[in-house]
CSV table of C-alpha atoms in Angstrom, one decimal:
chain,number,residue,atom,x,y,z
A,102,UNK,CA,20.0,-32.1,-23.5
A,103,UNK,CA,18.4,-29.6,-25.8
A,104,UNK,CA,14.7,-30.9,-25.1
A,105,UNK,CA,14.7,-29.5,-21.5
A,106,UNK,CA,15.7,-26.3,-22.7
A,107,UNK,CA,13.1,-25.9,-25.4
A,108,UNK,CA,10.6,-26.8,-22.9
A,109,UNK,CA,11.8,-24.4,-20.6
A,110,UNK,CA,12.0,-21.5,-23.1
A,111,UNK,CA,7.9,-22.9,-24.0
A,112,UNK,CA,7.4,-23.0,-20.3
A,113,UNK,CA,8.8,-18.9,-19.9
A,114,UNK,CA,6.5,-18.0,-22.8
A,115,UNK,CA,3.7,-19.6,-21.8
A,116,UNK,CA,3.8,-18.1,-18.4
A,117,UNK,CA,4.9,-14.6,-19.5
A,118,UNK,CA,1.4,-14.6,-21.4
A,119,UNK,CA,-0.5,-15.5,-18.8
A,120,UNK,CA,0.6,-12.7,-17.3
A,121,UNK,CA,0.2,-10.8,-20.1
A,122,UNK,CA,-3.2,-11.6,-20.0
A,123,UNK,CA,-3.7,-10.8,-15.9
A,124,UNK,CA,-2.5,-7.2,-16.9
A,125,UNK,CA,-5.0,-6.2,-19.7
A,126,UNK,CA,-7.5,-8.2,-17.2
A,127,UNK,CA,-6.7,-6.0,-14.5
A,128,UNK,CA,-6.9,-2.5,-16.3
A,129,UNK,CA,-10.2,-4.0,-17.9
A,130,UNK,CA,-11.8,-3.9,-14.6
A,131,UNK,CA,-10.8,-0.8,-13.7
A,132,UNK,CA,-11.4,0.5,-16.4
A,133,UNK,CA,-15.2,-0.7,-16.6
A,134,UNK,CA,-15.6,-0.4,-12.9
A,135,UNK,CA,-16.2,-4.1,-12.0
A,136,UNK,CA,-18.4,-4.9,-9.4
A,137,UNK,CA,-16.6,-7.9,-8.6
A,138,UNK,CA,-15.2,-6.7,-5.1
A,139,UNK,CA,-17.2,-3.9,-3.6
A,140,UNK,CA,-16.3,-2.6,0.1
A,141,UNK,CA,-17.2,0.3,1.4
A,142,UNK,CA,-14.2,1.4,3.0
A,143,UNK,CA,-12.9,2.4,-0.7
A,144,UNK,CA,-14.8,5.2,-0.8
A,145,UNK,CA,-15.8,6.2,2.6
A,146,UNK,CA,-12.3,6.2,3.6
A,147,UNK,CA,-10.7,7.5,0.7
A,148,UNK,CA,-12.7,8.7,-2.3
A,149,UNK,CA,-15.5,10.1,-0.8
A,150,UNK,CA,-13.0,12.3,1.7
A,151,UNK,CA,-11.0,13.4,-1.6
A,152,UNK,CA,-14.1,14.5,-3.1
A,153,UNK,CA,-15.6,16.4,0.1
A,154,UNK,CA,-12.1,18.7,-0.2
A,155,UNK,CA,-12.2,18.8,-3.7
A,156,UNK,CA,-15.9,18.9,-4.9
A,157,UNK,CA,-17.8,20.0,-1.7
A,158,UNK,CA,-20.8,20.8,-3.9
A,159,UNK,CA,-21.5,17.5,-4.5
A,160,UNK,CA,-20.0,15.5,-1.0
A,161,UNK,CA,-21.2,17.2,2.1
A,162,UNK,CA,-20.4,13.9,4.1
A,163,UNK,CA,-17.5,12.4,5.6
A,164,UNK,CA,-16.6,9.5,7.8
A,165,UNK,CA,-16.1,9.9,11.5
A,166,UNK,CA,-11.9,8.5,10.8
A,167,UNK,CA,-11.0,12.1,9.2
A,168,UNK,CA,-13.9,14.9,11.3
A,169,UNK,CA,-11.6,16.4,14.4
A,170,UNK,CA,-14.2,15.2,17.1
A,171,UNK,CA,-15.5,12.2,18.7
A,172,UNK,CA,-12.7,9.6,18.5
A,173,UNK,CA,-11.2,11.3,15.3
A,174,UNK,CA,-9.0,11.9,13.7
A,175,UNK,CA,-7.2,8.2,13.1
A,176,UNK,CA,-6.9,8.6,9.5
A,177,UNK,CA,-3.8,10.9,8.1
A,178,UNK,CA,-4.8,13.0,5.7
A,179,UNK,CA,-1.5,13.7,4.3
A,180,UNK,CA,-0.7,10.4,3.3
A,181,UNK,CA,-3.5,9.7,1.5
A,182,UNK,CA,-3.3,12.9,-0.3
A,183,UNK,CA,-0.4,11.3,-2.8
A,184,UNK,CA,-2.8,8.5,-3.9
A,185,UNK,CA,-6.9,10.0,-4.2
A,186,UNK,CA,-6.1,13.8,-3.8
A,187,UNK,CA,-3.6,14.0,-6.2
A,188,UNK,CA,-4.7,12.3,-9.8
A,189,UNK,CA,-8.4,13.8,-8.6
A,190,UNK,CA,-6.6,17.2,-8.7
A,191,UNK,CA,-5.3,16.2,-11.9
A,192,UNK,CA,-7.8,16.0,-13.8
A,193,UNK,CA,-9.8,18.3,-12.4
A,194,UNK,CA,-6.7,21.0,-13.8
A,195,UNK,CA,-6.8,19.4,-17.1
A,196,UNK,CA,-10.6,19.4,-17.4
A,197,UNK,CA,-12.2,22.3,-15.0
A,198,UNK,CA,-15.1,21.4,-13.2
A,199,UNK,CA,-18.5,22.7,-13.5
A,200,UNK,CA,-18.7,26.4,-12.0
A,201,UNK,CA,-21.0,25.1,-9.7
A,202,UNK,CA,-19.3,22.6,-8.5
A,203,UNK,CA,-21.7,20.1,-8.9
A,204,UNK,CA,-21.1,17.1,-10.9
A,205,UNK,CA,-23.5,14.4,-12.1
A,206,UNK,CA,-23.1,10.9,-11.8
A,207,UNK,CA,-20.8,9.9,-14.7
A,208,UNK,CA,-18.9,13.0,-13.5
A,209,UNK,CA,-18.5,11.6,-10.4
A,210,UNK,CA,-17.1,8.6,-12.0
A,211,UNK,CA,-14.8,9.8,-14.3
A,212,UNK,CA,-13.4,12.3,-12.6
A,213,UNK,CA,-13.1,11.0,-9.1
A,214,UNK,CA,-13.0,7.3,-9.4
A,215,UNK,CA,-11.7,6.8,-12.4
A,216,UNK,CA,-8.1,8.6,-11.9
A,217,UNK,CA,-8.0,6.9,-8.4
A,218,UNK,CA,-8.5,3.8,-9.6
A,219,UNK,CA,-5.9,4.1,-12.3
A,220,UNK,CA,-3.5,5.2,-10.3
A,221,UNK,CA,-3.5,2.2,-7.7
A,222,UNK,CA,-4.1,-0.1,-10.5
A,223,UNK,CA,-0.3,1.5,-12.3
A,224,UNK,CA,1.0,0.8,-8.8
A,225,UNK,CA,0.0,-2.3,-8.1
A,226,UNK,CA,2.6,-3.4,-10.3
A,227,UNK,CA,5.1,-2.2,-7.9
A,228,UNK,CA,4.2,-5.4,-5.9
A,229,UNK,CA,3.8,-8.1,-8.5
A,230,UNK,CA,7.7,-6.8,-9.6
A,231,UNK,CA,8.5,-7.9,-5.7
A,232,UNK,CA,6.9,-10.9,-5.6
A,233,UNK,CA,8.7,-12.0,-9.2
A,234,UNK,CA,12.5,-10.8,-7.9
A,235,UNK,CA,11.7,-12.8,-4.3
A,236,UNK,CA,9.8,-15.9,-6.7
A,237,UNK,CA,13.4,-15.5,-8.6
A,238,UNK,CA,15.5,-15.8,-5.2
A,239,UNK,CA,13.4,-18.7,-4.3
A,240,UNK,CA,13.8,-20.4,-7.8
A,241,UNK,CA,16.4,-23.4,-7.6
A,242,UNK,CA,19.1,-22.2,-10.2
A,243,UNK,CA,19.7,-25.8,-11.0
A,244,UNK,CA,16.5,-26.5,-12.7
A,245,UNK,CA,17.0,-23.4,-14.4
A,246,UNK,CA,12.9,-22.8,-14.3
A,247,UNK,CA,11.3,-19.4,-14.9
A,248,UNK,CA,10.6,-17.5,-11.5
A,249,UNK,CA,7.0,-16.5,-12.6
A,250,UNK,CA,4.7,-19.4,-10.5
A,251,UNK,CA,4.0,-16.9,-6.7
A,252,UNK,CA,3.9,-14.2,-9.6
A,253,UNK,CA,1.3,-16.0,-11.4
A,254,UNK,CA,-0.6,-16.8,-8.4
A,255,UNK,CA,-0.7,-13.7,-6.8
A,256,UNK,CA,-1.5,-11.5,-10.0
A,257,UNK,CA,-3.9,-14.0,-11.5
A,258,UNK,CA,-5.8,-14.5,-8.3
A,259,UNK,CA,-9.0,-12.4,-7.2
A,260,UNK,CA,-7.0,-10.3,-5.1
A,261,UNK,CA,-4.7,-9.6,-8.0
A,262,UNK,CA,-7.2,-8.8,-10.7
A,263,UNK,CA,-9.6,-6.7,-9.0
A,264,UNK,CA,-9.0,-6.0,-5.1
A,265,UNK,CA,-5.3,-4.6,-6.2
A,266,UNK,CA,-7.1,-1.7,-8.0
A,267,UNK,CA,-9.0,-0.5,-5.6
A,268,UNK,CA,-8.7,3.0,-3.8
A,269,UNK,CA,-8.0,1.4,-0.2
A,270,UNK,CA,-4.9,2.2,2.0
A,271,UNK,CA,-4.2,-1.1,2.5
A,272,UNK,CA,-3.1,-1.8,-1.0
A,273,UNK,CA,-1.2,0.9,-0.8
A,274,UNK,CA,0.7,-0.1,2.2
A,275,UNK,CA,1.3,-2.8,0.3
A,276,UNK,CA,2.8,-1.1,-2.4
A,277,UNK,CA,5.1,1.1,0.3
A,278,UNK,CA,6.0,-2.6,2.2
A,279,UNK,CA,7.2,-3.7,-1.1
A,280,UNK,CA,9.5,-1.2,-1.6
A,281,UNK,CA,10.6,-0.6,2.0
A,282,UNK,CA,11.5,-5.0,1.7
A,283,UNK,CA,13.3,-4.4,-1.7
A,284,UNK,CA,15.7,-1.4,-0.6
A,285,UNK,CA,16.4,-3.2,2.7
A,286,UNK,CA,18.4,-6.5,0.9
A,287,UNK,CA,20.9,-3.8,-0.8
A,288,UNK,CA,22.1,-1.9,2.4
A,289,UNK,CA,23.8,1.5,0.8
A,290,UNK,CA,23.4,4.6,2.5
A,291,UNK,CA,21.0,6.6,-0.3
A,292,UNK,CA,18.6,2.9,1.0
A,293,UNK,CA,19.1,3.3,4.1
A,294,UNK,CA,17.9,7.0,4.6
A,295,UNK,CA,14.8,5.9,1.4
A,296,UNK,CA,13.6,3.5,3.8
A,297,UNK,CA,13.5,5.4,6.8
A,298,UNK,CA,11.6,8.2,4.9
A,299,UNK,CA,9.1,5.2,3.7
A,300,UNK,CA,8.8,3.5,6.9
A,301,UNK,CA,7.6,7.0,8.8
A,302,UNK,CA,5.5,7.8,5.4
A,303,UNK,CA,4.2,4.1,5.9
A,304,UNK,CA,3.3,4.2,9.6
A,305,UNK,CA,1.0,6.9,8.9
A,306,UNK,CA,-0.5,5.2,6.1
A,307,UNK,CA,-1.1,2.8,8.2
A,308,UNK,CA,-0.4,1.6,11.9
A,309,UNK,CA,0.1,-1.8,10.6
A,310,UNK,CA,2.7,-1.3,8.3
A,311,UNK,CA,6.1,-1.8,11.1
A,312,UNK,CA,4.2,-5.9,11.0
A,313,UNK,CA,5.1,-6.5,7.7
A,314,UNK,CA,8.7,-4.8,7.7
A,315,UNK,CA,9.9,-6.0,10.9
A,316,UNK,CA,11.4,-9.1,9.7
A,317,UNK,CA,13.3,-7.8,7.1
A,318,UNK,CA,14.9,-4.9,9.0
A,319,UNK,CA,15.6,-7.5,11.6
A,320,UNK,CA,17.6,-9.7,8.4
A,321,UNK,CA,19.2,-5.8,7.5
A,322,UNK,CA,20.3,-5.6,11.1
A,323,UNK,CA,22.1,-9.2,11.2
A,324,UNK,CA,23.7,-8.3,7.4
A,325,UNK,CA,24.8,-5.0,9.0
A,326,UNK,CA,26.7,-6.2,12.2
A,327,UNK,CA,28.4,-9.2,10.7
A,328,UNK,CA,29.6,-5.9,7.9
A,329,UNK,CA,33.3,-5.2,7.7
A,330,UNK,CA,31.4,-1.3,8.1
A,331,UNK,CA,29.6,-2.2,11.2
A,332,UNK,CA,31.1,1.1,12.9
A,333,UNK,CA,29.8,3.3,9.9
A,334,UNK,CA,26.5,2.2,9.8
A,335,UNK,CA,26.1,2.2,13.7
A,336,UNK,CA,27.7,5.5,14.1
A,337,UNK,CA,26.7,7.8,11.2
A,338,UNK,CA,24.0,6.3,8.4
A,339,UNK,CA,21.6,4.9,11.2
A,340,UNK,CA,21.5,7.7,13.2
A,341,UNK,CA,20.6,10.0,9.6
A,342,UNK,CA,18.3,7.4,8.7
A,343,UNK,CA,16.4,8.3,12.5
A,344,UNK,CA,16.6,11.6,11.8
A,345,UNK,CA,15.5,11.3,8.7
A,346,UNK,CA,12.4,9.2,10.2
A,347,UNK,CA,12.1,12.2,12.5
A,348,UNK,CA,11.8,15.2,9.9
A,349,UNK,CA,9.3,12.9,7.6
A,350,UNK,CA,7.0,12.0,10.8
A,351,UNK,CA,7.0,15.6,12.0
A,352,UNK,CA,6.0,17.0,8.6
A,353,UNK,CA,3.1,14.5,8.3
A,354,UNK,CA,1.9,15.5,11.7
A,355,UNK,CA,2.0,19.5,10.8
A,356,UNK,CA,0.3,19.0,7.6
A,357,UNK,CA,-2.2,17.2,9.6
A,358,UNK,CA,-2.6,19.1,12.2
A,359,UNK,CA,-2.9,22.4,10.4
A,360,UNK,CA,-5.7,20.8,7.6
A,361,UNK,CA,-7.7,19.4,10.8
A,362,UNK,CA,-7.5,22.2,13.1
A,363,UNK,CA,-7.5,24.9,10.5
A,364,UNK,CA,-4.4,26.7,12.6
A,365,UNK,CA,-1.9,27.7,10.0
A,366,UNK,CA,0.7,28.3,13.1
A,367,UNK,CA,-0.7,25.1,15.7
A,368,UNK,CA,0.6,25.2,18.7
A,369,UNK,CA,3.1,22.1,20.1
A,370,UNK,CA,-0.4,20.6,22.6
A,371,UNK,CA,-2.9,21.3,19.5
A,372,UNK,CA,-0.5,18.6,17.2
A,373,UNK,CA,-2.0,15.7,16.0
A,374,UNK,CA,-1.1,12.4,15.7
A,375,UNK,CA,-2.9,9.8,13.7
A,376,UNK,CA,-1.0,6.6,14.1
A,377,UNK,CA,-1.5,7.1,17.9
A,378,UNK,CA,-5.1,7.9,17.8
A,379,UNK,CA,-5.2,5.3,15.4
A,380,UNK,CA,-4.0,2.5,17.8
A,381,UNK,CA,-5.6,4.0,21.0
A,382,UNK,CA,-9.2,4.0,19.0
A,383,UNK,CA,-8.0,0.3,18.2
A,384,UNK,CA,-7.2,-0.9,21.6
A,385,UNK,CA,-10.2,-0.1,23.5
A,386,UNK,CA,-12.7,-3.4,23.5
A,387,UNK,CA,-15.5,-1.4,23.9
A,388,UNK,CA,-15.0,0.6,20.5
A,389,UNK,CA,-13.9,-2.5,18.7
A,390,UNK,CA,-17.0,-3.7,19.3
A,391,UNK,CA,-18.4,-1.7,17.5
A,392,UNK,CA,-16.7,-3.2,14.1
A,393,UNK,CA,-16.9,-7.0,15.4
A,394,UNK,CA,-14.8,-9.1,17.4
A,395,UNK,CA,-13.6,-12.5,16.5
A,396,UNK,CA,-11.1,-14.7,18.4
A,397,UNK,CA,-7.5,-14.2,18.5
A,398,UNK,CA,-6.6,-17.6,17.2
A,399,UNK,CA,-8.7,-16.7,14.4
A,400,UNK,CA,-5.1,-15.4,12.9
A,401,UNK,CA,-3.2,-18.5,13.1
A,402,UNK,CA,-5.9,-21.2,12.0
A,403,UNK,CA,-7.1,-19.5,9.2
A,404,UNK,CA,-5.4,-15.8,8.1
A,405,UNK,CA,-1.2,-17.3,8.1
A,406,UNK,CA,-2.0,-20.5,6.7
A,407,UNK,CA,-3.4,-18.4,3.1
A,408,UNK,CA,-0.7,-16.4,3.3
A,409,UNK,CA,2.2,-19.1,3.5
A,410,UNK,CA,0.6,-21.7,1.4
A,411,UNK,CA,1.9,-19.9,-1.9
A,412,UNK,CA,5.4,-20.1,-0.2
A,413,UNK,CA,5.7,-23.8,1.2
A,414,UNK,CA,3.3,-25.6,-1.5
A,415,UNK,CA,5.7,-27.3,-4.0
A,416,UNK,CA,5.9,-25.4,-7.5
């Protein structure tokens, strides 16, 4: 009997320093700005906006998502802020800029893309900490085996190591779905009205970000009626948690409607709303297009089967 648990404990070890390893990995490629996965969209829809607002001596260009004509704005500006503006702003407090504005290249990198990039890579713990506590879930108890194997894989992977610490909004609707999933198994009310502020704050991240969630507020909803509090949650904490939805939503669309229309006081038909113009850019054939067209099917023969295989392969 005491064999398997010795080789359990080794197995825990060994495991935990893999992942050890996966971290240091991951902040050394941030740190030295690894090449490994370059796409545009980092900067063009994040860092180079951050540094048109914040340096505009040395970014006079922006991308079509965030200039208030043609088909934009999709992008919300407000959102974002939290993740480029902010550690940008940072350090440009801690260590002023030039007087000119004007920075040099190695400026440009340690002051705009460094903090970024250090700031999603500190997050993108947030969803290797989910993936362990649903890895644990799915652990059978019996075998008593450490829940680190979907960690391992997802941290140790490509995607882990370097996509995860890049400035794009999809990781960090990532981060925000992980959170929304975790606060929605543990139904109490502070949860409740958290992830309705997240899910609103989400949307506008990004459009896609109700996909990911829906299935577990639909297991939430089935926990909820078959509670012994049914009548509280239906009556009084959902109907905060909407309001609560409401008040973040609206905010987000005054912010952005004031920064892109430069009214301080905007009128109720000058408001703008990105998530819509987001999916009504997105739903035209003619503009998608533009940014290539593949075949719907495309989903189910090749984009679910990577993204289950980590959950139905044996461990």
């Amino acid at each position: 009997m005491p064999k398997p648990k010795r080789h359990t404990r080794n197995a825990k070890e060994y495991n935990w320093g893999f992942y050890v390893i996966s971290i240091f990995l991951r902040f050394y490629f941030a740190i030295t700005h690894c090449p490994g996965y370059i796409f545009p969209d980092e900067y063009f829809q994040s860092v180079e906006f951050a540094t048109h607002e914040i340096y505009p001596n040395s970014c006079s260009l922006i991308t079509w998502d965030f200039k208030p004509t043609g088909y934009g704005p999709v992008r919300s500006r407000s959102s974002i802020y939290p993740f480029v503006h902010l550690p940008i702003n940072i350090v440009n407090k801690v260590y002023p800029s030039p007087p000119d504005g004007k920075l040099s290249g190695n400026d440009m990198i340690n002051r705009i893309l460094m903090p970024a990039r250090m700031f999603t890579t500190i997050l993108s713990f947030i969803p290797d900490a989910f993936v362990f506590f649903i890895s644990k879930k799915l652990e059978n108890l019996k075998d008593n085996r450490a829940p680190l194997s979907l960690l391992l894989y997802s941290s140790m992977t490509y995607g882990g190591l370097l996509y995860n610490s890049r400035t794009l909004s999809n990781n960090w609707e990532t981060i925000l779905v992980c959170i929304f999933c975790y606060l929605s198994l543990h139904s109490s009310f502070l949860n409740i009205l958290l992830e309705a502020a997240i899910g609103a704050y989400g949307i506008f991240l990004r459009s896609s970000f109700p996909i990911f969630v829906t299935p577990f507020i639909l297991l939430q909803l089935y926990n909820i009626s078959r509670s012994t509090h049914r009548i509280v949650y239906l009556t009084c904490i959902i109907p905060i948690a909407v309001l609560i939805s409401c008040v973040v939503s609206g905010l987000l669309i005054f912010f952005d409607t004031v920064y892109y229309s430069g009214n301080q006081v905007p009128k109720l038909s000058d408001f703008i709303i990105t998530p819509l113009r987001f999916l009504k850019y997105n739903s035209v054939p003619e503009t998608l297009a533009k940014h290539g067209l593949h075949p719907w099917y495309h989903y189910l023969i090749v984009h679910w089967p990577l993204i289950l295989t980590p959950i139905v392969a044996p461990v």
